[in-house]
Short mmCIF file of C-alpha atoms and ligand atoms in Angstrom, two decimals:
data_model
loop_
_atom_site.label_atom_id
_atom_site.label_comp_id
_atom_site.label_asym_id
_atom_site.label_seq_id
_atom_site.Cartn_x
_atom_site.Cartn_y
_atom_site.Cartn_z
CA UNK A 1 27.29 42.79 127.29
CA UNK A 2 26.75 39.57 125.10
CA UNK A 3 28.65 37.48 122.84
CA UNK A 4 29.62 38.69 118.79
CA UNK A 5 30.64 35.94 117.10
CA UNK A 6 31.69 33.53 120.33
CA UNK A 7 33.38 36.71 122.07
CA UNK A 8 32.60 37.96 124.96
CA UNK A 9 32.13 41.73 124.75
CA UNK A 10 31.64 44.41 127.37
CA UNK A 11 29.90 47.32 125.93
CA UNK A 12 31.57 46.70 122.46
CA UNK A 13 35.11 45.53 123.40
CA UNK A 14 35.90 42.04 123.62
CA UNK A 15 37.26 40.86 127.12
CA UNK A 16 40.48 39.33 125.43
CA UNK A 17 41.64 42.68 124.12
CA UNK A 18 40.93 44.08 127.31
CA UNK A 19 42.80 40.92 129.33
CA UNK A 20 45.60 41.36 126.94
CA UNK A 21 46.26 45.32 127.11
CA UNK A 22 45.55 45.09 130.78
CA UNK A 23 46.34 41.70 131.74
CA UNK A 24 44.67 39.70 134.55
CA UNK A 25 43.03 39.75 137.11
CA UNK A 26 41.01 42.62 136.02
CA UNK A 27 37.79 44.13 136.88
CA UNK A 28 35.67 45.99 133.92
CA UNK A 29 32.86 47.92 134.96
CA UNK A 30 30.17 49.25 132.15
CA UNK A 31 29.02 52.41 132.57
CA UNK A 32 26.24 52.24 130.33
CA UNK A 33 24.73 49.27 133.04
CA UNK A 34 25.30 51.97 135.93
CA UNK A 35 23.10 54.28 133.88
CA UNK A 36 20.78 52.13 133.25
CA UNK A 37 20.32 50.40 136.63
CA UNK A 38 19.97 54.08 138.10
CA UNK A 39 17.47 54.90 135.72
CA UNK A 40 15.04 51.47 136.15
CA UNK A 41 15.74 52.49 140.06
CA UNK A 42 14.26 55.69 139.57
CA UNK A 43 11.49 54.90 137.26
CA UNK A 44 10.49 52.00 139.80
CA UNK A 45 10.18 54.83 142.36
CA UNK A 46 9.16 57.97 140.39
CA UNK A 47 6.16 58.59 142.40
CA UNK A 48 7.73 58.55 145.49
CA UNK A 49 10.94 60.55 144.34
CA UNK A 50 13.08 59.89 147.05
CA UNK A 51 16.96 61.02 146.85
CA UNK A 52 19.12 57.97 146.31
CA UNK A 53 21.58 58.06 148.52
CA UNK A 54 24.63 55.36 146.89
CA UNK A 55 26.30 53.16 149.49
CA UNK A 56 29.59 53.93 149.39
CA UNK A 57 30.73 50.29 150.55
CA UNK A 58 29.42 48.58 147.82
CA UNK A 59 31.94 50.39 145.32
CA UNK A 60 34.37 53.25 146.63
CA UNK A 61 35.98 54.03 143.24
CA UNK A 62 36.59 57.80 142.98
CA UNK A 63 36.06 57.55 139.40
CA UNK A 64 32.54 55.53 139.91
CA UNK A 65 31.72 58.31 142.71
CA UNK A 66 32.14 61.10 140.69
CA UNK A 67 29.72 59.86 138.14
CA UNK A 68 27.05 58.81 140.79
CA UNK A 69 27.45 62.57 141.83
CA UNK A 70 27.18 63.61 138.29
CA UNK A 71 23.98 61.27 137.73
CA UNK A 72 22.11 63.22 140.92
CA UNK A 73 22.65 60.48 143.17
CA UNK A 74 24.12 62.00 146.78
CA UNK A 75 26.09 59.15 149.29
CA UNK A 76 25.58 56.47 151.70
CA UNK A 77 28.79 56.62 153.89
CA UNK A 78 29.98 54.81 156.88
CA UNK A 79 33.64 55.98 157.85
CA UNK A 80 35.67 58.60 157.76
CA UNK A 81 37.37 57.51 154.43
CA UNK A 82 34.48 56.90 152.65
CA UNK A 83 32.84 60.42 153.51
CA UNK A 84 35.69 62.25 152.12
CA UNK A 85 36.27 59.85 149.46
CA UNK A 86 32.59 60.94 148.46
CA UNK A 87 32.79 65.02 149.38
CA UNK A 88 36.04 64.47 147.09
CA UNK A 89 34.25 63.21 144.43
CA UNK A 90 32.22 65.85 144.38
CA UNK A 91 29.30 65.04 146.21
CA UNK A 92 27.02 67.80 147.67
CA UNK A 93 27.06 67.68 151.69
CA UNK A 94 23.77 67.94 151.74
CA UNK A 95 23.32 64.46 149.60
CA UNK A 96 25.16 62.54 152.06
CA UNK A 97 23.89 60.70 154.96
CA UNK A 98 26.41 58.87 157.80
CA UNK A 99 25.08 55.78 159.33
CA UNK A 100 27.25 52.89 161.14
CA UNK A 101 27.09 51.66 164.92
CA UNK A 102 30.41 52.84 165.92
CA UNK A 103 31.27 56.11 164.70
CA UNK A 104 34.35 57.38 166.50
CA UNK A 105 34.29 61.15 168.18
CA UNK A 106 36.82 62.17 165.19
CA UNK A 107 34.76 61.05 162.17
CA UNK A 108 31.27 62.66 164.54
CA UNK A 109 33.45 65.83 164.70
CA UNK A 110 34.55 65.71 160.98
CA UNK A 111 30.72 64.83 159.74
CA UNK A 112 29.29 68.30 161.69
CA UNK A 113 32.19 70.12 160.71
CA UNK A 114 31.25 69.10 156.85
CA UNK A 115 27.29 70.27 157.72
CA UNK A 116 26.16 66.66 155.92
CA UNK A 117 22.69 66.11 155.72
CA UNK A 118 22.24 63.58 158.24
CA UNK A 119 23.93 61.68 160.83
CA UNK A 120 21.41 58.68 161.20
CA UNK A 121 22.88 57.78 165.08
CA UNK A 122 22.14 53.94 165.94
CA UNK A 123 22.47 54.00 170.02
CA UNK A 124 21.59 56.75 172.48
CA UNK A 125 25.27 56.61 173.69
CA UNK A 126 26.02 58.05 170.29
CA UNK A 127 23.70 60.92 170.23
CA UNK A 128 25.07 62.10 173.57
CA UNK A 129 28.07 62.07 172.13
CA UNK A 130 26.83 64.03 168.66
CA UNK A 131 24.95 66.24 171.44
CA UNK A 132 28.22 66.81 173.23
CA UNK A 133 30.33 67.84 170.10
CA UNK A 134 27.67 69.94 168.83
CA UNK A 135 27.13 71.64 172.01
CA UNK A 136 31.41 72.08 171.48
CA UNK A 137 31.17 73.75 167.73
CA UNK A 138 27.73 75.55 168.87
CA UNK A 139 25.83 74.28 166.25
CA UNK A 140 22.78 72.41 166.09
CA UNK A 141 23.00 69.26 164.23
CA UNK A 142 20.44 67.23 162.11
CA UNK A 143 20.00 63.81 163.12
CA UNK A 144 18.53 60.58 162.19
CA UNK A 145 17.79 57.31 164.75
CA UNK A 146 18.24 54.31 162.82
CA UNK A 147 15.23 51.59 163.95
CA UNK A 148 16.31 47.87 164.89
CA UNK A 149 12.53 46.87 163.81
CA UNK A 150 13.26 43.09 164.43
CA UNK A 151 12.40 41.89 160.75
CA UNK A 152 13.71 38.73 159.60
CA UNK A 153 15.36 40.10 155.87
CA UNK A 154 14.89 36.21 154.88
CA UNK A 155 18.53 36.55 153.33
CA UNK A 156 21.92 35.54 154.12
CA UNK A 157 22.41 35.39 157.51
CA UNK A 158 25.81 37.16 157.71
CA UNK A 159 24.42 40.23 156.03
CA UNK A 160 21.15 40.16 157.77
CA UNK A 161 21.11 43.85 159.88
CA UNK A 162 17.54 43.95 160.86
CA UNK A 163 16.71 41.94 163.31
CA UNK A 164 17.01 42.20 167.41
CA UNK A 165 20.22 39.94 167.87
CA UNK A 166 22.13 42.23 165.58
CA UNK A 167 23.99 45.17 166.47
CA UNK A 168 22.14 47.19 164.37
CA UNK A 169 19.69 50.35 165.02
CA UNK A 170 17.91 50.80 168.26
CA UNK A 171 15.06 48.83 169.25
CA UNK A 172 11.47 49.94 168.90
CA UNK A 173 10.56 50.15 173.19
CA UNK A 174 13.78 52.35 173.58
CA UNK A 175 13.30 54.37 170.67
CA UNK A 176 10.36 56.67 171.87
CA UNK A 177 13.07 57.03 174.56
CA UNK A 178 15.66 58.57 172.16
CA UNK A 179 13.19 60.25 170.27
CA UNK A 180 12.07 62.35 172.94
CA UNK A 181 15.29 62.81 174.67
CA UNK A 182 16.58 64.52 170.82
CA UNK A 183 13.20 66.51 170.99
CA UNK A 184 13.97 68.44 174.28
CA UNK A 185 17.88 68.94 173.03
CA UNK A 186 18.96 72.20 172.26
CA UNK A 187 21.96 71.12 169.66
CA UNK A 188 20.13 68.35 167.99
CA UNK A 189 17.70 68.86 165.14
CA UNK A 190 15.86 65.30 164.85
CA UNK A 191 14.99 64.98 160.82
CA UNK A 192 15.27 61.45 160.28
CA UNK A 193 13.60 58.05 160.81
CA UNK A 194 16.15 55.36 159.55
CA UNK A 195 16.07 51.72 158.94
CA UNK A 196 18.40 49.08 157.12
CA UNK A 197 17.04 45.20 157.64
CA UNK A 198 19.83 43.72 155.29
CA UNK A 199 21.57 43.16 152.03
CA UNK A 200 20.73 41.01 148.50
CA UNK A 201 17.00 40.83 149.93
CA UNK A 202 14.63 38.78 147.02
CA UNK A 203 11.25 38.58 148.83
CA UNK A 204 8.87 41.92 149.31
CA UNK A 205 7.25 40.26 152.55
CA UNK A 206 10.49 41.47 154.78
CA UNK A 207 10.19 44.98 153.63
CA UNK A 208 6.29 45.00 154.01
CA UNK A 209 6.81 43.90 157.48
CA UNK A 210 9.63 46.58 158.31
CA UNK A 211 7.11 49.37 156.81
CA UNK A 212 4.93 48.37 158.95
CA UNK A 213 6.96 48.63 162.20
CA UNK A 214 7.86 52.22 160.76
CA UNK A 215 4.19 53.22 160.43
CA UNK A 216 3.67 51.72 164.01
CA UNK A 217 6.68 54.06 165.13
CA UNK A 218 5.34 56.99 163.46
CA UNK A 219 1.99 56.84 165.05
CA UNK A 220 3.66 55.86 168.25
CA UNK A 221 5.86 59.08 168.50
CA UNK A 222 3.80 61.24 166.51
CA UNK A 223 6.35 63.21 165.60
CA UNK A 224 6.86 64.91 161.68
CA UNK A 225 10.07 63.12 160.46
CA UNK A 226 10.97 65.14 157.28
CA UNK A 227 13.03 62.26 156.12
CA UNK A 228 12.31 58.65 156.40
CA UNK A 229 15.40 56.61 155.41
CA UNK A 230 14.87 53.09 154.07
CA UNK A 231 18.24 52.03 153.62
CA UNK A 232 19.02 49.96 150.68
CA UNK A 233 19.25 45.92 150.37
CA UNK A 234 17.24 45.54 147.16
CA UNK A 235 18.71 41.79 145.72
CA UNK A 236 19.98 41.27 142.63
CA UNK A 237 19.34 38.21 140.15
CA UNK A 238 23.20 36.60 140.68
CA UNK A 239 21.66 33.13 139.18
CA UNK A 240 20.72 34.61 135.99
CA UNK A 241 17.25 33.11 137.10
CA UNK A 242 14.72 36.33 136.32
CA UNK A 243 14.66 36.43 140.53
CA UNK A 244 15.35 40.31 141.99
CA UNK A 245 13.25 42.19 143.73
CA UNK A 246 9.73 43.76 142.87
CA UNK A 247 10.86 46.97 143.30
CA UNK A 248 7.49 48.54 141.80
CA UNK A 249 5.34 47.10 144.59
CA UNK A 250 8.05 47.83 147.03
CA UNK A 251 7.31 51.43 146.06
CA UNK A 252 3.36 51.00 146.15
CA UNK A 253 3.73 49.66 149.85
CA UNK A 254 5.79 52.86 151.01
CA UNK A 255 3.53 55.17 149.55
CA UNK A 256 0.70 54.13 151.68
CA UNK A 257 2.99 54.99 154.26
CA UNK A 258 3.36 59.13 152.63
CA UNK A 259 -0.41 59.65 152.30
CA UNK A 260 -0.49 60.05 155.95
CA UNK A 261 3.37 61.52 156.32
CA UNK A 262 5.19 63.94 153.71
CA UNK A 263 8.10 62.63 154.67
CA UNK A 264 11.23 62.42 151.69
CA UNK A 265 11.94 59.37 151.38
CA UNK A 266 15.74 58.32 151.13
CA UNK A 267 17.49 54.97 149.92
CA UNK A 268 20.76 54.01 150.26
CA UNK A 269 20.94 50.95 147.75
CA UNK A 270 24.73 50.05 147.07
CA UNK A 271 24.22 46.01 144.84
CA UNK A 272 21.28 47.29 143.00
CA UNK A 273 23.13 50.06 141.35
CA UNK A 274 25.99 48.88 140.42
CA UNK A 275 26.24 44.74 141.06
CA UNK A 276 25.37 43.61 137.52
CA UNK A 277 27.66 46.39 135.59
CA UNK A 278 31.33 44.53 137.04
CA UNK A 279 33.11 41.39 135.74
CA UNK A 280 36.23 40.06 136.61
CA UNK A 281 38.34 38.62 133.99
CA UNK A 282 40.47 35.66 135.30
CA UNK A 283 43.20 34.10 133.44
CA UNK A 284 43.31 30.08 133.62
CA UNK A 285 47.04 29.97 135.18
CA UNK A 286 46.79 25.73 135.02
CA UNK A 287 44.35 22.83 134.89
CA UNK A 288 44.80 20.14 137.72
CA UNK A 289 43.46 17.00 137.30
CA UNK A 290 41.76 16.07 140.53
CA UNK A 291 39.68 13.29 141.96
CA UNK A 292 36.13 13.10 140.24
CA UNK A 293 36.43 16.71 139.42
CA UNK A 294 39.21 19.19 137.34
CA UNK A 295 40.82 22.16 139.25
CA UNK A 296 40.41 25.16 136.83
CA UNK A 297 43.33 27.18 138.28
CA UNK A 298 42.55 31.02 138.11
CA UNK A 299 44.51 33.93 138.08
CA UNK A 300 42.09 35.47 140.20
CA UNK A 301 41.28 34.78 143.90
CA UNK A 302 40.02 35.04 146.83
CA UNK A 303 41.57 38.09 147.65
CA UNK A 304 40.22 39.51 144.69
CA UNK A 305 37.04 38.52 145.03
CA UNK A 306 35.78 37.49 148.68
CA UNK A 307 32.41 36.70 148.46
CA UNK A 308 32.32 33.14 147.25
CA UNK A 309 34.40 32.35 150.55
CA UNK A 310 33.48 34.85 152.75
CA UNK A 311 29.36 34.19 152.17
CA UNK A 312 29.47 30.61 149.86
CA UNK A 313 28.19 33.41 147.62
CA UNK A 314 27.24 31.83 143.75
CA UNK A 315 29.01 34.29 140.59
CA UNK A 316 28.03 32.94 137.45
CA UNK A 317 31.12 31.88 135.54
CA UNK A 318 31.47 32.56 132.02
CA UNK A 319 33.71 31.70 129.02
CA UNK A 320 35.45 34.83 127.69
CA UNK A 321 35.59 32.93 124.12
CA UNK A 322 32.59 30.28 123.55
CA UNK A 323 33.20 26.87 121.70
CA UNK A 324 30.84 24.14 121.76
CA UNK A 325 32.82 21.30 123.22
CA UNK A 326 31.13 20.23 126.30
CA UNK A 327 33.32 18.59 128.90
CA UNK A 328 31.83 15.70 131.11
CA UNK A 329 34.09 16.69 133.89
CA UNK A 330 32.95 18.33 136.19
CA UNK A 331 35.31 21.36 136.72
CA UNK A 332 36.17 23.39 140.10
CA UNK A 333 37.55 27.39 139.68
CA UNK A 334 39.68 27.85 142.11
CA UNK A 335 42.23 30.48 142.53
CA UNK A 336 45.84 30.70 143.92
CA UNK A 337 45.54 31.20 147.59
CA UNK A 338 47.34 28.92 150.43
CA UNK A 339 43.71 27.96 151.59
CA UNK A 340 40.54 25.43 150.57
CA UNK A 341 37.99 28.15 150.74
CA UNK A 342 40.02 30.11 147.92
CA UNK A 343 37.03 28.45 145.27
CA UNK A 344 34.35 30.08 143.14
CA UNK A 345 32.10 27.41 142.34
CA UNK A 346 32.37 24.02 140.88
CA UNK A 347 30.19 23.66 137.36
CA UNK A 348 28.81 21.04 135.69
CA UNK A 349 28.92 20.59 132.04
CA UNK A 350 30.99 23.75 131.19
CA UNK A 351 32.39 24.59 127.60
CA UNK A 352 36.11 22.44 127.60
CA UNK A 353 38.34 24.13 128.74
CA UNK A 354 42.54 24.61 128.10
CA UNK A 355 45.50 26.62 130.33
CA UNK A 356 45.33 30.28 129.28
CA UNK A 357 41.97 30.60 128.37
CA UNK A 358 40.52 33.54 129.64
CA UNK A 359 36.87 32.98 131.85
CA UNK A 360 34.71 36.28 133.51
CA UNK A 361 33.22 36.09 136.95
CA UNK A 362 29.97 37.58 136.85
CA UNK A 363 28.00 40.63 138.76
CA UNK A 364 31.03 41.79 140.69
CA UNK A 365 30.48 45.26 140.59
CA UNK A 366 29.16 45.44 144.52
CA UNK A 367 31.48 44.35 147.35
CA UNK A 368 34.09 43.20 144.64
CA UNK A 369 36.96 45.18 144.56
CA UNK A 370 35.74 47.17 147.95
CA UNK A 371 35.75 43.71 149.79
CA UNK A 372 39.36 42.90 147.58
CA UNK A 373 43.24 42.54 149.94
CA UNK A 374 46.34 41.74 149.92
CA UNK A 375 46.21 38.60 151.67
CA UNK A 376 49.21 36.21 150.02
CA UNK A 377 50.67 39.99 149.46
CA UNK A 378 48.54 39.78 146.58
CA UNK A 379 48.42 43.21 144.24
CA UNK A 380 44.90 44.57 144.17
CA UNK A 381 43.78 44.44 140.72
CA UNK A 382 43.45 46.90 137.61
CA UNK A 383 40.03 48.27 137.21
CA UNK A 384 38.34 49.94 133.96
CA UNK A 385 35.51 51.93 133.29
CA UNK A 386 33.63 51.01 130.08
CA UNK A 387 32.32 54.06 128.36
CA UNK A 388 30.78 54.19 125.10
CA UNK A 389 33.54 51.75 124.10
CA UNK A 390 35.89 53.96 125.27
CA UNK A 391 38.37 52.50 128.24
CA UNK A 392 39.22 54.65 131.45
CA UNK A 393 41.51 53.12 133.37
CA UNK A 394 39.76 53.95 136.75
CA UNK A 395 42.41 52.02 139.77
CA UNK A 396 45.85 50.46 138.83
CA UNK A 397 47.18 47.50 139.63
CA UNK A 398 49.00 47.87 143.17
CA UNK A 399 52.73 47.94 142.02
CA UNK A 400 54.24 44.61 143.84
CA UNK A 401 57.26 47.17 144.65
CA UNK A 402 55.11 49.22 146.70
CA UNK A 403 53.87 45.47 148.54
CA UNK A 404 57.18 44.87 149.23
N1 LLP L 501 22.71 51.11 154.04
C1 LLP L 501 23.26 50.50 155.10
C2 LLP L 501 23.10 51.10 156.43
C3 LLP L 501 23.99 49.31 154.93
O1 LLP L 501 24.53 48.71 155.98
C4 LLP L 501 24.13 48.77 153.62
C5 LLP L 501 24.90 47.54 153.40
C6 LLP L 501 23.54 49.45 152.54
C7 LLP L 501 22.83 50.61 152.79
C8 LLP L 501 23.65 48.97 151.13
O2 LLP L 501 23.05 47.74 150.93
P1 LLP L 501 22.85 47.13 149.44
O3 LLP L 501 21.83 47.97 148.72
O4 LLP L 501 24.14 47.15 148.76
O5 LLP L 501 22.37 45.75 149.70
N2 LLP L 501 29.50 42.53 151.79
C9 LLP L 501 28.16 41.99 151.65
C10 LLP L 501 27.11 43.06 151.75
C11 LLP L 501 27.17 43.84 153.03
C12 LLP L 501 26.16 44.95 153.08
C13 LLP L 501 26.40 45.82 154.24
N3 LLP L 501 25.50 46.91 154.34
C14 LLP L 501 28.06 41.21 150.35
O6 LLP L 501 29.06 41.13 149.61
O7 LLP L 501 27.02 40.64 150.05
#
């Protein structure tokens, strides 16, 4: 993914040939960046060899789960939809674990039917009701509790999970509770120790002081979790600045935690996987000249990507075909929608720009297209799988006859 002679190309093909055969807005994942981000993932973790578990959320192509299967990675699921979009895809029951605070008795009684691996319950109100349908289908069912182990994730507050105002998990004094109430239950098979403090985390400090309310739990319950589920949140470097997680001494801190316990240890990282390996290519529809600052008018918006409104999230923006004019205005993207927060980011001394060019929005990959609508009854975009240079077309564009 680098420039050839001032184009842009995505694992060999240049982003105009794709915007033109496809047209815009259109989202271009590279396979070869999945592969590679799995593979750094595992190496970073190889002594612990835990079973990656792929959040679902982050990016619920079929097309995307079906190679996550293929590349040994089970699922991290959290409906209905998503858990058979991933046994549909092919992945193994026994790779996927269920979490999520509000699990309805129709997706409990669809999860037990499926015999998944783990249902990592997050309130004892839940587990009576797991307890209740298991007692139903006379089965005994494996299940996780999911810690609230009041750790400040030191990220964005709206995707912060881990801490005791959240809804997340149950909290450390009830959870001896739970545990021992799951202990003395006939249909419930207690496997799993779960946690999840929050998303795009930078800083190892939250997850060393998460690891250490899970030791503290372990000792505290002394009971032989075979699985210990650390959830996923491991950030990504969206500023292009060499910041992302140490994900080596991330894995150095939770084997201290094994010498003691055999536990397997399980991650469900969504962003890490497969963030970096999506762009979305944006047409420039019309350039408005504003006050102090140019309106770069995009084809895409906020529809198709929410983050930038939904979180003030920062995508790097990048020219499609690089000249070396340098503009000294300073120049707004902005897309389509009826509303002021429909705006990617406003840039300083940017490459001039003209109506029609083409620009890519960075590191779209997680919570791009899975966080996309149809707000303005707005189509949902095209999106392509880059393989080897060869072009799958992986989602099409919503037909505006089927909006309608
Ligand atoms: N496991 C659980 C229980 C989760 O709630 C999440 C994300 C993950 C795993 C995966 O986290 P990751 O490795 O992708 O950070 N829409 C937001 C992110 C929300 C994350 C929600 N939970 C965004 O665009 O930043």
């Amino acid at each position: 993914m680098t420039y050839k002679l001032n184009d842009f190309l995505i694992d060999g093909i240049k982003a105009k040939i794709l915007a033109k055969k496809y047209s815009t807005p259109l989202y271009c994942y590279s396979l070869k960046k999945i592969k590679e981000n799995i593979k750094n993932f595992q190496k970073s973790f190889k002594s612990i060899d835990p079973l990656v578990c792929f959040a679902v959320k982050a990016n619920p192509n079929k097309i995307i789960l079906r190679q996550m299967g293929k590349l040994g990675l089970g699922a991290d699921v959290v409906s209905i939809g998503e858990l058979m979009r991933a046994l549909k895809a092919g992945i193994k029951p026994n790779k996927i674990v269920f979490s999520g605070v509000g699990k309805t008795s129709h997706e409990l009684i669809y999860a037990i039917k499926k015999n998944i691996l783990l249902i990592n319950a997050e309130s004892k109100s839940e587990i009576l009701e797991i307890e209740r349908i298991a007692k139903k289908e006379k089965k005994k069912v494996k299940v996780g509790v999911r810690l609230n182990p009041n750790t400040d994730a030191k990220t964005l507050i709206q995707i912060s999970t881990g801490k005791k105002e959240n809804k997340f998990g149950i909290p450390e004094k009830d959870l001896l509770h739970v545990v021992k109430y799951i202990k003395n239950s006939k249909y419930l098979d207690l496997k799993c120790l779960s946690v999840h403090i929050g998303s795009q985390i930078l800083d190892h400090t939250p997850y060393e002081k998460m690891l250490k309310v899970v030791r503290r739990i372990i000792n505290k319950t002394k009971f032989k979790f075979e699985y210990i589920d650390l959830g996923g949140g491991m950030g990504i470097d969206y500023e292009n600045k060499n910041r992302r997680l140490n994900l080596n001494k991330y894995s150095k801190s939770i084997k201290k935690i094994l010498i003691k316990n055999k536990s397997k240890i399980i991650f469900e990282p969504g962003r890490s996987i497969i963030g970096n390996s999506g762009f979305l290519i944006s047409k420039i529809i019309y350039i408005k000249e504003g006050h102090k600052k140019d309106f770069i008018i995009l084809d895409a918006a906020m529809n198709d990507l929410m983050r930038p409104a939904l979180y003030n999230a920062n995508h790097r923006i990048i020219p499609a075909n690089k000249n070396k004019k340098k503009t000294k205005r300073t120049y707004e993207f902005v897309g389509p929608i009826c509303e002021s927060t429909d705006k990617f980011s406003t840039l300083k001394g940017f490459q001039k720009l003209k109506e029609k060019d083409l620009i890519l929005i960075c590191d779209v990959g997680a919570y791009g297209m899975s966080l996309s609508s149809n707000y303005n009854l707005r189509p949902k975009s095209t999106e392509l799988l880059i393989n080897k240079s060869k072009i799958q077309v992986i989602n099409k564009r919503q037909r505006l006859k089927d909006l309608i």
